PDB file of C-alpha atoms and ligand atoms in Angstrom:
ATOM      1  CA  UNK Q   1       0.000   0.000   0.000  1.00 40.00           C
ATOM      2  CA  UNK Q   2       2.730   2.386   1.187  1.00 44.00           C
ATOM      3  CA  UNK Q   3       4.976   1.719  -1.653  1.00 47.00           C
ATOM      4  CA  UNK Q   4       2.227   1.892  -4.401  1.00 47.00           C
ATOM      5  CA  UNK Q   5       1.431   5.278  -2.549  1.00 44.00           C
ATOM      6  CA  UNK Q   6       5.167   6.632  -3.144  1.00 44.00           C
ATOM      7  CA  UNK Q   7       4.749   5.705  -6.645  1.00 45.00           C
ATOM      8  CA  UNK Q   8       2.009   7.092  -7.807  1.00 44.00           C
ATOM      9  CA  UNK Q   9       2.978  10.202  -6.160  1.00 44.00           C
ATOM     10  CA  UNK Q  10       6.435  10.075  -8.069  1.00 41.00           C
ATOM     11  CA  UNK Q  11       4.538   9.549 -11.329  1.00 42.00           C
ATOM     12  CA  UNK Q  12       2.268  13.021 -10.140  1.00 41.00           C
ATOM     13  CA  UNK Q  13       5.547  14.457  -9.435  1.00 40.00           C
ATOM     14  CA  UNK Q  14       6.810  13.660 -12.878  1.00 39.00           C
ATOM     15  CA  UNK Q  15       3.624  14.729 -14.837  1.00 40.00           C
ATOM     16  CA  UNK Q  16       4.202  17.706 -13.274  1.00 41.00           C
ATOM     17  CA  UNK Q  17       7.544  18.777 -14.482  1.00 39.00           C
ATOM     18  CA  UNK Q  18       6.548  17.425 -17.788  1.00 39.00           C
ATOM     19  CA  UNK Q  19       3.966  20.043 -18.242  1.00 43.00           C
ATOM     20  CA  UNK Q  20       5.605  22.934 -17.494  1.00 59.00           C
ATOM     21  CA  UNK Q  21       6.970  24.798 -20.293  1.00 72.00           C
ATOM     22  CA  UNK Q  22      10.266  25.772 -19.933  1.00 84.00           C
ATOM     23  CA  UNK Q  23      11.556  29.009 -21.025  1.00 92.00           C
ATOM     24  CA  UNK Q  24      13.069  28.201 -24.368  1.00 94.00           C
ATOM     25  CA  UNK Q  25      14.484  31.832 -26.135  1.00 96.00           C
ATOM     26  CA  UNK Q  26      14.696  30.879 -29.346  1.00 97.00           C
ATOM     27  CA  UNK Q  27      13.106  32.170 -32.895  1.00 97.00           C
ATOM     28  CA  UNK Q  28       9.672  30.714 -32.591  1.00 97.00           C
ATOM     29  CA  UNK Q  29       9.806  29.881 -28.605  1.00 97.00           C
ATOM     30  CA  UNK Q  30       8.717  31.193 -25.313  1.00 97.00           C
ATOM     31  CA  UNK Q  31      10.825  33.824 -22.704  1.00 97.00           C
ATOM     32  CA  UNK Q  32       9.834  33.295 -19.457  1.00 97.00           C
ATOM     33  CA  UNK Q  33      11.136  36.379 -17.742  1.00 96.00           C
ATOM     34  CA  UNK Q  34      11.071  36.787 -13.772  1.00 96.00           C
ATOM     35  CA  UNK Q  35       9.546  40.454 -13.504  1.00 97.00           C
ATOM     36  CA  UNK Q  36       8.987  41.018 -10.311  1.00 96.00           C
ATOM     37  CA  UNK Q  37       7.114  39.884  -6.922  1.00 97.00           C
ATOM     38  CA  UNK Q  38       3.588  39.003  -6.469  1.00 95.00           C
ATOM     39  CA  UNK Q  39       3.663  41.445  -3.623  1.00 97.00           C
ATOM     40  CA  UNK Q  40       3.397  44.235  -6.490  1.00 97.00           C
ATOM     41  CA  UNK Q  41       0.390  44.712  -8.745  1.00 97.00           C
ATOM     42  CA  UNK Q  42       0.652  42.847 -11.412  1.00 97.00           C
ATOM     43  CA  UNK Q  43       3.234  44.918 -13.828  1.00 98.00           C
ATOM     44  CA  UNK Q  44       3.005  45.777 -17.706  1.00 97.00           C
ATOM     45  CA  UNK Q  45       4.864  44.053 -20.145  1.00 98.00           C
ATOM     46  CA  UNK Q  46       5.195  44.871 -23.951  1.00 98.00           C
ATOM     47  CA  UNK Q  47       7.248  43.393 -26.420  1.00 98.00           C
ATOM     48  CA  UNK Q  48       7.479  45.008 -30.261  1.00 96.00           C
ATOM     49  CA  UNK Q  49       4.869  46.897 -28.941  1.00 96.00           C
ATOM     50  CA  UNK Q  50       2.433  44.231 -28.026  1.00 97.00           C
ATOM     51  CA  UNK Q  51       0.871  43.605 -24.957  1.00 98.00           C
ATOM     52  CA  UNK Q  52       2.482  40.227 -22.928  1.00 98.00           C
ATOM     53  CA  UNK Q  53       1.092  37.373 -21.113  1.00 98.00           C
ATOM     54  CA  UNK Q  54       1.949  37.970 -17.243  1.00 97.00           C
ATOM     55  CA  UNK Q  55       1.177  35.427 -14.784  1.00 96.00           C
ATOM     56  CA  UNK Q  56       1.689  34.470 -11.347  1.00 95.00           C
ATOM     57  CA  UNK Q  57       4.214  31.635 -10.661  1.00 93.00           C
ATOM     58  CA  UNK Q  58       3.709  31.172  -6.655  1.00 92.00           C
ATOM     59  CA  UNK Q  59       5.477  34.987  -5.394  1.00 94.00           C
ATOM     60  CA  UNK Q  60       6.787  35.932  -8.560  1.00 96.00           C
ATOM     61  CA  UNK Q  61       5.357  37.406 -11.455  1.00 97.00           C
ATOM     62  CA  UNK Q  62       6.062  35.555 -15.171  1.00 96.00           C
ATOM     63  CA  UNK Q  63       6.466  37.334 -18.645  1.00 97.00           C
ATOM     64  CA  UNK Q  64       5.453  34.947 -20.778  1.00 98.00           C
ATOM     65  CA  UNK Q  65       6.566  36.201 -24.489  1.00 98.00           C
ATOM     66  CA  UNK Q  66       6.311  34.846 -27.864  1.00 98.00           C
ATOM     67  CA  UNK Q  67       9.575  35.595 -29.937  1.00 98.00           C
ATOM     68  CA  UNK Q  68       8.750  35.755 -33.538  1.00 97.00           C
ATOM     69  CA  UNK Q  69      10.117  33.005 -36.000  1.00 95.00           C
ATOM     70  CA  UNK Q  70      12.569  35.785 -37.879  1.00 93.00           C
ATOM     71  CA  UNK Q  71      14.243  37.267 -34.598  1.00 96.00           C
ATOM     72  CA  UNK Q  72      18.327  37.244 -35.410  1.00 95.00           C
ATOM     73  CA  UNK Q  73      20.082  35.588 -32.642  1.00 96.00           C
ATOM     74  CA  UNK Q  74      21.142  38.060 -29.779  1.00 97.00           C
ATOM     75  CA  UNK Q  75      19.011  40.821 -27.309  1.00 97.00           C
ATOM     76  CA  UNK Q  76      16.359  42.009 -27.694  1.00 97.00           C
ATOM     77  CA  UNK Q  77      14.169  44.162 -25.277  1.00 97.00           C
ATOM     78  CA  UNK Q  78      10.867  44.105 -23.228  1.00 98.00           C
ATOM     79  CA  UNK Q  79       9.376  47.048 -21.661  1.00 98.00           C
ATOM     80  CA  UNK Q  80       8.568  46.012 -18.246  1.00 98.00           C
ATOM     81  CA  UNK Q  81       6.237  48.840 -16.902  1.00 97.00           C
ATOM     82  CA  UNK Q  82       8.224  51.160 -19.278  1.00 96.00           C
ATOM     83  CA  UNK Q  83      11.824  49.784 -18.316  1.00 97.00           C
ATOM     84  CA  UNK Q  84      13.879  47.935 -20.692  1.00 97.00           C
ATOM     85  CA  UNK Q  85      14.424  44.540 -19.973  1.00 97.00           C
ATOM     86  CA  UNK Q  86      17.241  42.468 -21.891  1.00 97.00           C
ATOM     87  CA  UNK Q  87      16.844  38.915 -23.390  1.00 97.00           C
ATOM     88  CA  UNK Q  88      19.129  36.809 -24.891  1.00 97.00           C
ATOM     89  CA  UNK Q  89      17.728  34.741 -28.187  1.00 97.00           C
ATOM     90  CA  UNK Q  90      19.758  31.902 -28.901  1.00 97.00           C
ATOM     91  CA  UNK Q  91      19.983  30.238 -32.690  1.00 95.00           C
ATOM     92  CA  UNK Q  92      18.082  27.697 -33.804  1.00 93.00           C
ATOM     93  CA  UNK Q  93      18.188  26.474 -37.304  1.00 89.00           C
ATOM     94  CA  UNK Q  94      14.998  24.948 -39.039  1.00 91.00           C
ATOM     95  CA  UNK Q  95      14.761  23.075 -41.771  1.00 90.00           C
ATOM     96  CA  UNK Q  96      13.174  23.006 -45.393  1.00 89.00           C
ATOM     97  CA  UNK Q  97      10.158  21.234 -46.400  1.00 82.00           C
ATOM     98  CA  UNK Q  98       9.544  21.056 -50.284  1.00 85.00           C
ATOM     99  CA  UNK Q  99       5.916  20.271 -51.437  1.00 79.00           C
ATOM    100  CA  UNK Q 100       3.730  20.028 -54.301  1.00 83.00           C
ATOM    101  CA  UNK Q 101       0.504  21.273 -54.884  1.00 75.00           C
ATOM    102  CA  UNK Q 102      -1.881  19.793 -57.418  1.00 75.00           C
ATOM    103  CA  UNK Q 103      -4.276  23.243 -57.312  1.00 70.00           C
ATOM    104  CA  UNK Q 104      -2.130  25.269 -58.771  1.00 68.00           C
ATOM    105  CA  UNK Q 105      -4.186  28.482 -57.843  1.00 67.00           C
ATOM    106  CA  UNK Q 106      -3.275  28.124 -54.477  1.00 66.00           C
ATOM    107  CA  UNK Q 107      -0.115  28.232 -55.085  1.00 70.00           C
ATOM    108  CA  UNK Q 108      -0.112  31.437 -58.006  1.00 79.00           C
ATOM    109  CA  UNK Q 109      -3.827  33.113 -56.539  1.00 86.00           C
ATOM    110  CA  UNK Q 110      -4.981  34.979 -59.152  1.00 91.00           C
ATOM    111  CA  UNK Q 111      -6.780  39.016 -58.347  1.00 94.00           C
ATOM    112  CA  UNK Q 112      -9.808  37.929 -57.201  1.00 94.00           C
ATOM    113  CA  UNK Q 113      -8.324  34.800 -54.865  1.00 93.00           C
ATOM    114  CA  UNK Q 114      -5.495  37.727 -53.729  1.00 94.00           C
ATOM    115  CA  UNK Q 115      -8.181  40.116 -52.773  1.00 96.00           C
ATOM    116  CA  UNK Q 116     -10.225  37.125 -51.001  1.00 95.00           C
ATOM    117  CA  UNK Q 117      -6.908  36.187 -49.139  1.00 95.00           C
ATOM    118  CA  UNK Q 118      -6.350  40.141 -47.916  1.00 96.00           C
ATOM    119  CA  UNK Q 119      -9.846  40.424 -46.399  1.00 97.00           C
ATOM    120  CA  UNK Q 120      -9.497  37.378 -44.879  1.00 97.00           C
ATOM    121  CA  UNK Q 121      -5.752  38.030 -43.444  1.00 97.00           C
ATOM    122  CA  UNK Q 122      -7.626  41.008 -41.518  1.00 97.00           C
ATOM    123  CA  UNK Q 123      -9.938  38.927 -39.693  1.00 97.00           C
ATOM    124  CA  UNK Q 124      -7.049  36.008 -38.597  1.00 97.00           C
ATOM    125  CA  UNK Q 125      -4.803  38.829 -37.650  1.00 97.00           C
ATOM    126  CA  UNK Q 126      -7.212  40.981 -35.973  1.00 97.00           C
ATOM    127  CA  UNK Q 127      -8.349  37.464 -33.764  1.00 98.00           C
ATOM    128  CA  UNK Q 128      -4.345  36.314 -33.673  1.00 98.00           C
ATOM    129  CA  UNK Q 129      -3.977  39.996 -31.874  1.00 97.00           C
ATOM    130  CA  UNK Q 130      -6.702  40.207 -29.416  1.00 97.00           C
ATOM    131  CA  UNK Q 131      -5.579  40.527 -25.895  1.00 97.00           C
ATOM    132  CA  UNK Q 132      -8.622  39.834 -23.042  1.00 97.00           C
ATOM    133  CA  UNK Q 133      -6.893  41.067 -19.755  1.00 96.00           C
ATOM    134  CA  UNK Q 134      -8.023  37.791 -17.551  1.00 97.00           C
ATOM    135  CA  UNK Q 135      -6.002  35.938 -15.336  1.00 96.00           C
ATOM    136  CA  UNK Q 136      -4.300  32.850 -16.945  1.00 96.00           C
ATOM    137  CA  UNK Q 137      -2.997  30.165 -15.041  1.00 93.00           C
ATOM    138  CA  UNK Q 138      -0.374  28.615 -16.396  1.00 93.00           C
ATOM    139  CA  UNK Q 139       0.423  27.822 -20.152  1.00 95.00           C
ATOM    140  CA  UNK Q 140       0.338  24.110 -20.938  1.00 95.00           C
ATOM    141  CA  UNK Q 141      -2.462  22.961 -23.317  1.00 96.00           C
ATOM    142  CA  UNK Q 142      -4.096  19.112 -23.636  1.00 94.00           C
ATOM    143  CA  UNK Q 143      -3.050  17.934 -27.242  1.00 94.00           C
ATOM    144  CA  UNK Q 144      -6.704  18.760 -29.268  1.00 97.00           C
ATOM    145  CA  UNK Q 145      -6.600  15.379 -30.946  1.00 95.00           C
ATOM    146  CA  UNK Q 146      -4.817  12.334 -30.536  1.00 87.00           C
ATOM    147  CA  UNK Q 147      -2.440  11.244 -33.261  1.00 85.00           C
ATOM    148  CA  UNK Q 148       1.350  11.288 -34.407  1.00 87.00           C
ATOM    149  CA  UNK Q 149       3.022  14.591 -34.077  1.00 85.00           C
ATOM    150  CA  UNK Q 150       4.752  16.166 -36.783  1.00 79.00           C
ATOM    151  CA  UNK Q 151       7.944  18.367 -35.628  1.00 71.00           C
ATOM    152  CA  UNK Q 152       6.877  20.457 -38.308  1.00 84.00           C
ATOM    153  CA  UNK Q 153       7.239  23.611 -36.486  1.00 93.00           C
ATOM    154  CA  UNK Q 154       9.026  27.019 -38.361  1.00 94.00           C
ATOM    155  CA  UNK Q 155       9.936  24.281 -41.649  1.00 91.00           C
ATOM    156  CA  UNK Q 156      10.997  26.970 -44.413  1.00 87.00           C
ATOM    157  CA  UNK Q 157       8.224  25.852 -46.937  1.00 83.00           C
ATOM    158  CA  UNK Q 158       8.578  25.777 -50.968  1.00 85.00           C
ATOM    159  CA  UNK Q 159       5.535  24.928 -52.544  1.00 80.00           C
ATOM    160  CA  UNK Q 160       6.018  23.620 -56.212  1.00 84.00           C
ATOM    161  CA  UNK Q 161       9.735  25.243 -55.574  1.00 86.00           C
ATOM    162  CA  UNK Q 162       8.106  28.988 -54.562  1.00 85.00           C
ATOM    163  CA  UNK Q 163       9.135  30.082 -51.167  1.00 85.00           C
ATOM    164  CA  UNK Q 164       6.710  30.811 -48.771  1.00 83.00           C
ATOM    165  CA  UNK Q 165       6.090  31.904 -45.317  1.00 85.00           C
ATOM    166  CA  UNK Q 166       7.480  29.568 -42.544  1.00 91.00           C
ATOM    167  CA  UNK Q 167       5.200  26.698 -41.122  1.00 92.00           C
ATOM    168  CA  UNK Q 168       4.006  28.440 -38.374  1.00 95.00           C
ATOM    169  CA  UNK Q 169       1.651  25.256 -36.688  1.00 96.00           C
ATOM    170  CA  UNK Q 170       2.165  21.907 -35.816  1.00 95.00           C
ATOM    171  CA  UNK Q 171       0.744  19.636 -38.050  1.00 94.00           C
ATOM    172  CA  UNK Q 172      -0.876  16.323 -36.638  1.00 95.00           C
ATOM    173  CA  UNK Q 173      -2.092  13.536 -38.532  1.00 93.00           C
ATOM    174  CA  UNK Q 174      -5.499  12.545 -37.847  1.00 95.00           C
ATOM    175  CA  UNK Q 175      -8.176  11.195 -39.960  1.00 95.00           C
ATOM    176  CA  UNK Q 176     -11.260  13.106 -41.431  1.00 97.00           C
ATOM    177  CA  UNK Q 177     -13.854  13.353 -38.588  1.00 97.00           C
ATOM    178  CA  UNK Q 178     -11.823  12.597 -35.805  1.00 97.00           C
ATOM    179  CA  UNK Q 179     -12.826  15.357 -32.923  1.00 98.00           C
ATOM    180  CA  UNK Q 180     -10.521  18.430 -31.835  1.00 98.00           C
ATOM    181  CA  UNK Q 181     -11.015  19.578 -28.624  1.00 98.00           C
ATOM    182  CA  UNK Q 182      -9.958  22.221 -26.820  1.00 98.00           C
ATOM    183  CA  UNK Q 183      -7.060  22.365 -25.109  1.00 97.00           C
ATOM    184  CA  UNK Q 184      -8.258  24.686 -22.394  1.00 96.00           C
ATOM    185  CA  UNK Q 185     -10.973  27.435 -21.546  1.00 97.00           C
ATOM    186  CA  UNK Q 186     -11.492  30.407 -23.908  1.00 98.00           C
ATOM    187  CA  UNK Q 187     -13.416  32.416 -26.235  1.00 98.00           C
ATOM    188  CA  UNK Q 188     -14.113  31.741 -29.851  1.00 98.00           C
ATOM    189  CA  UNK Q 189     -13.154  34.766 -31.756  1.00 98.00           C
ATOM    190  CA  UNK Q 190     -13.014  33.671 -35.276  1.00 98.00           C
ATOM    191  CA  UNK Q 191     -14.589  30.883 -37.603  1.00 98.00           C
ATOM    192  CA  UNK Q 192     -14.637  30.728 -41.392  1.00 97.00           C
ATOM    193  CA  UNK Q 193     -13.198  28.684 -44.155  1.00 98.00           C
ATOM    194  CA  UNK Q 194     -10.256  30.731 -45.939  1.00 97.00           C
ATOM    195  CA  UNK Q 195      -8.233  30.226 -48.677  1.00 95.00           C
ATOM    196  CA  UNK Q 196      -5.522  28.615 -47.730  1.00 92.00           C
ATOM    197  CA  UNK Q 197      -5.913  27.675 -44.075  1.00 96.00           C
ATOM    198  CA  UNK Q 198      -9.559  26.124 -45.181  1.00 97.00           C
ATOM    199  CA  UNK Q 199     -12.408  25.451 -42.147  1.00 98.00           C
ATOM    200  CA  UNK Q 200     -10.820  27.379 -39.175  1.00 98.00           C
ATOM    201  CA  UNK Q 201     -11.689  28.083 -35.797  1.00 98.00           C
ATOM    202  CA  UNK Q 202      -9.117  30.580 -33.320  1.00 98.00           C
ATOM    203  CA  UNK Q 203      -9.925  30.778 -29.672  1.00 98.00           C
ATOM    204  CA  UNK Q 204      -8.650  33.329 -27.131  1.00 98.00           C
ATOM    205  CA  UNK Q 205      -7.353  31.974 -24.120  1.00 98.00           C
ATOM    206  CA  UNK Q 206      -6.601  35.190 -22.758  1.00 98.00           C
ATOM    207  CA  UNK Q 207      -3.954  37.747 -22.688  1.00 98.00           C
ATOM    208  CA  UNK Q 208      -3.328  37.222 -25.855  1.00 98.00           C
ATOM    209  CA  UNK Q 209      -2.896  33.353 -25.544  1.00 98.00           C
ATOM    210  CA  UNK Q 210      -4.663  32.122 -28.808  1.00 98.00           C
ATOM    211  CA  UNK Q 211      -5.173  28.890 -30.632  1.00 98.00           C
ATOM    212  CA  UNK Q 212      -5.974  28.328 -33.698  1.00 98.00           C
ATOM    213  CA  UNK Q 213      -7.559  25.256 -35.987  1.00 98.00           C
ATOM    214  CA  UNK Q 214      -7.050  25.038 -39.639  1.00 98.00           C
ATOM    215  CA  UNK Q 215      -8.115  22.067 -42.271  1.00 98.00           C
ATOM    216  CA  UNK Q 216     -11.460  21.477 -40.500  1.00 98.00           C
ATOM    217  CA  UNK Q 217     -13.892  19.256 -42.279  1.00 98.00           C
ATOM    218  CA  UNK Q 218     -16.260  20.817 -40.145  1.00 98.00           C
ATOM    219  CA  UNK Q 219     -16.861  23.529 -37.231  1.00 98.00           C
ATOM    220  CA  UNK Q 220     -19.122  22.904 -34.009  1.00 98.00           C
ATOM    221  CA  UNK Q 221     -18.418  26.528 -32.572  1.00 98.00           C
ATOM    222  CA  UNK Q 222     -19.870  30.106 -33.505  1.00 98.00           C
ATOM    223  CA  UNK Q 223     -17.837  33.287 -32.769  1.00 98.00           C
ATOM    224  CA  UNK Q 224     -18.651  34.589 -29.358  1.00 98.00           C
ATOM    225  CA  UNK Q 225     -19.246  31.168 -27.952  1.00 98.00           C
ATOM    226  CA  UNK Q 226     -17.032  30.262 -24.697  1.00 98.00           C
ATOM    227  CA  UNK Q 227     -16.225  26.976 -24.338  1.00 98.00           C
ATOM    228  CA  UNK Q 228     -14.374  24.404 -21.539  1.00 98.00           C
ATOM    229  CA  UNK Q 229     -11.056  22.230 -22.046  1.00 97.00           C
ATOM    230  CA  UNK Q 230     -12.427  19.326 -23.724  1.00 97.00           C
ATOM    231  CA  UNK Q 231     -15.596  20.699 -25.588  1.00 98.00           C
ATOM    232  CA  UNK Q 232     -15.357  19.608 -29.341  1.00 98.00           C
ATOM    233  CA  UNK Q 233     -14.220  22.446 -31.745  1.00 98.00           C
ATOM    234  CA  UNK Q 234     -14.987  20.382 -35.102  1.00 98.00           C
ATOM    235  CA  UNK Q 235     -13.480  17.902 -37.002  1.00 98.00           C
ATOM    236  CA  UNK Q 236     -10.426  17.287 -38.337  1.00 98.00           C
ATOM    237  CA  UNK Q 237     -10.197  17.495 -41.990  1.00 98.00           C
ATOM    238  CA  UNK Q 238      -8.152  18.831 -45.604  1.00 97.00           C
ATOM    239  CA  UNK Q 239     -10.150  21.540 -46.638  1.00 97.00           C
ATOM    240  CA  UNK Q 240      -8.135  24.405 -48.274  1.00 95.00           C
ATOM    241  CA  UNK Q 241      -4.205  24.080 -48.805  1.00 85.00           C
ATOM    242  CA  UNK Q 242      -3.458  20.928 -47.992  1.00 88.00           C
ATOM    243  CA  UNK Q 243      -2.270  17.127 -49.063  1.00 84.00           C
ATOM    244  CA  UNK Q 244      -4.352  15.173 -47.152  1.00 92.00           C
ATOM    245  CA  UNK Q 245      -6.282  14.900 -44.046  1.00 95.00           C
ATOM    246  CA  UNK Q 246      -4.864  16.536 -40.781  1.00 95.00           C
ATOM    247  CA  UNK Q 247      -5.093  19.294 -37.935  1.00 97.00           C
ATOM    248  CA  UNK Q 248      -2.834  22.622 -38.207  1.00 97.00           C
ATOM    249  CA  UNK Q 249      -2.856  22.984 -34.549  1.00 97.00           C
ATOM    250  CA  UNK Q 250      -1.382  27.129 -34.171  1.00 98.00           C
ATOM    251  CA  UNK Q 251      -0.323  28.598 -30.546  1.00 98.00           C
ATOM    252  CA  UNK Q 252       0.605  32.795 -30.086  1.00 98.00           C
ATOM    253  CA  UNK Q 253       1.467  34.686 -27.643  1.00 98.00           C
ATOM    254  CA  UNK Q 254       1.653  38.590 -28.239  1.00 98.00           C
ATOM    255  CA  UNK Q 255       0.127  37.948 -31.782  1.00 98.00           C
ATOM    256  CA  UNK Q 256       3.373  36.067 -32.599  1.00 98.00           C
ATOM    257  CA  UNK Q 257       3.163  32.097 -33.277  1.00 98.00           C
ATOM    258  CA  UNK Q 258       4.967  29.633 -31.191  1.00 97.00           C
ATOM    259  CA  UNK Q 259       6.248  26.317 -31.507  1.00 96.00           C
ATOM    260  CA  UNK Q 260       2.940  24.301 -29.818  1.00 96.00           C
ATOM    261  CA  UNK Q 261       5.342  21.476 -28.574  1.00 93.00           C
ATOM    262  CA  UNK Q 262       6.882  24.465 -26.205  1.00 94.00           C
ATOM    263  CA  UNK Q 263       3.557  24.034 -24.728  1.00 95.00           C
ATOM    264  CA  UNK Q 264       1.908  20.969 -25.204  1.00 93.00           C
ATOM    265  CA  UNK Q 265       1.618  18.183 -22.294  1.00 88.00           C
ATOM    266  CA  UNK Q 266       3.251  14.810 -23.334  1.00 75.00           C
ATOM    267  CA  UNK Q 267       0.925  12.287 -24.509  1.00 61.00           C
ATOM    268  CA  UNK Q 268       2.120   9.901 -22.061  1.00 54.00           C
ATOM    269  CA  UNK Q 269       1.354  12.636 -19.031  1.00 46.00           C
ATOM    270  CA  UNK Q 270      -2.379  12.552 -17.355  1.00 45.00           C
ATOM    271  CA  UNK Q 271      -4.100  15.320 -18.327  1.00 41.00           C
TER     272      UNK Q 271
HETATM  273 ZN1   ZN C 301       0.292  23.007 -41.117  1.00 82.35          ZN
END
């Protein structure tokens, strides 16, 4: 009894370090910068002129801060309560992905596709750059379907030999239909189907901690709607740019997208 006891406390122990993300200040990861005690309101942090996530980590206060995929290695500076604050970005290379596209309008969008694609860049933006001012505990998110994980994260994408913008989700293969669900409590603040990222749904999880679901084959969720870790988003599906069925699973902080694996619990931890 007693030893069964120890272990499964162990294994609690271990789940635990396993979802914490660590800070990781790289192009496309997380700084978690110490700002200050708990004792003190809570303080203001901006990076690039964006608001950042600031939480409370037992009597210390957290910057949580997305660094954008193109930072050069070296400092860079956040404005803590107007103050200049230092962080180091280390290097990280990423590698090249080359794909081809049978449609080949959505690779060469002609005027009509191009103006389609601008209009609907202003909506994903505008929901990618929302920032609720709630309290958020923690950052770790419940993978929003089950399947193999591709590492797919800031790949420097040619499509039919045309570079394009950096892969800035995690892919995960799933078949057509299977459930997303969502990784944690928030707001829906944007559903459509767009051009290239197809049936989408983007949730705010609060100061500016936002999620986002592309490929859907369908979406269960209106705009507006709040919704609980767990409740089902849609289904997963290939609708818009894609080869085949998966999710593009998107995580940003300060309108700036992150690596999700920075932030995802293990499969193998309890959620
Ligand atoms: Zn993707």
């Amino acid at each position: 009894m007693m030893r069964s006891t120890l272990f499964l406390l162990c294994l609690i122990v271990a789940a635990t370090a396993a979802a914490a993300p660590e800070h990781s200040p790289r192009p496309g990861g997380i700084a978690i910068v110490d700002v200050g005690t708990s004792k003190l309101p809570k303080p203001s942090v901006h990076y690039d002129s964006k608001p950042a996530l600031v939480l409370r980590n037992l009597d210390r206060w957290n910057a949580v801060v997305g660094i954008p995929l193109d930072t050069q290695p070296g400092a860079i500076s956040l404005l803590v309560n107007g103050i200049e604050m230092d962080v180091t970005v280390t290097d990280h290379a990423y590698a090249e992905q080359r794909l081809t596209v049978k449609n080949q309008s959505h690779v060469t969008p002609d005027q009509a596709q191009l103006d389609r694609i601008g209009r609907e860049r202003k909506i994903i933006d505008s929901a990618l750059n929302r920032f609720r001012e709630v309290p958020v505990e923690g950052i770790s998110l419940a993978p929003p379907v089950d399947g193999p994980r591709s590492s797919s994260f800031g790949l420097r994408r040619f499509f039919n030999d045309q570079p394009r913008s950096p892969h800035k989700g995690m892919d995960i293969a799933a078949s057509t239909g299977t459930p997303i669900k969502a990784p944690r409590d928030g707001i829906v603040t944007a559903t459509g189907d767009y051009f290239f990222n197809g049936n989408t749904v983007i949730v705010d999880h609060g100061q500016g901690y936002v999620t986002m679901y592309c490929h859907m084959s369908e979406i269960a969720v209106a705009e507006g709607q709040p919704v609980a870790t767990g409740e089902i988003l849609g289904a997963v599906g290939a609708t818009g740019r894609v080869t085949g069925p998966h999710l593009h699973f998107g995580t940003y902080l300060n309108g700036t997208a992150v690596d999700p694996a920075v932030v995802l619990i293990t499969p193998e931890s309890p959620r």
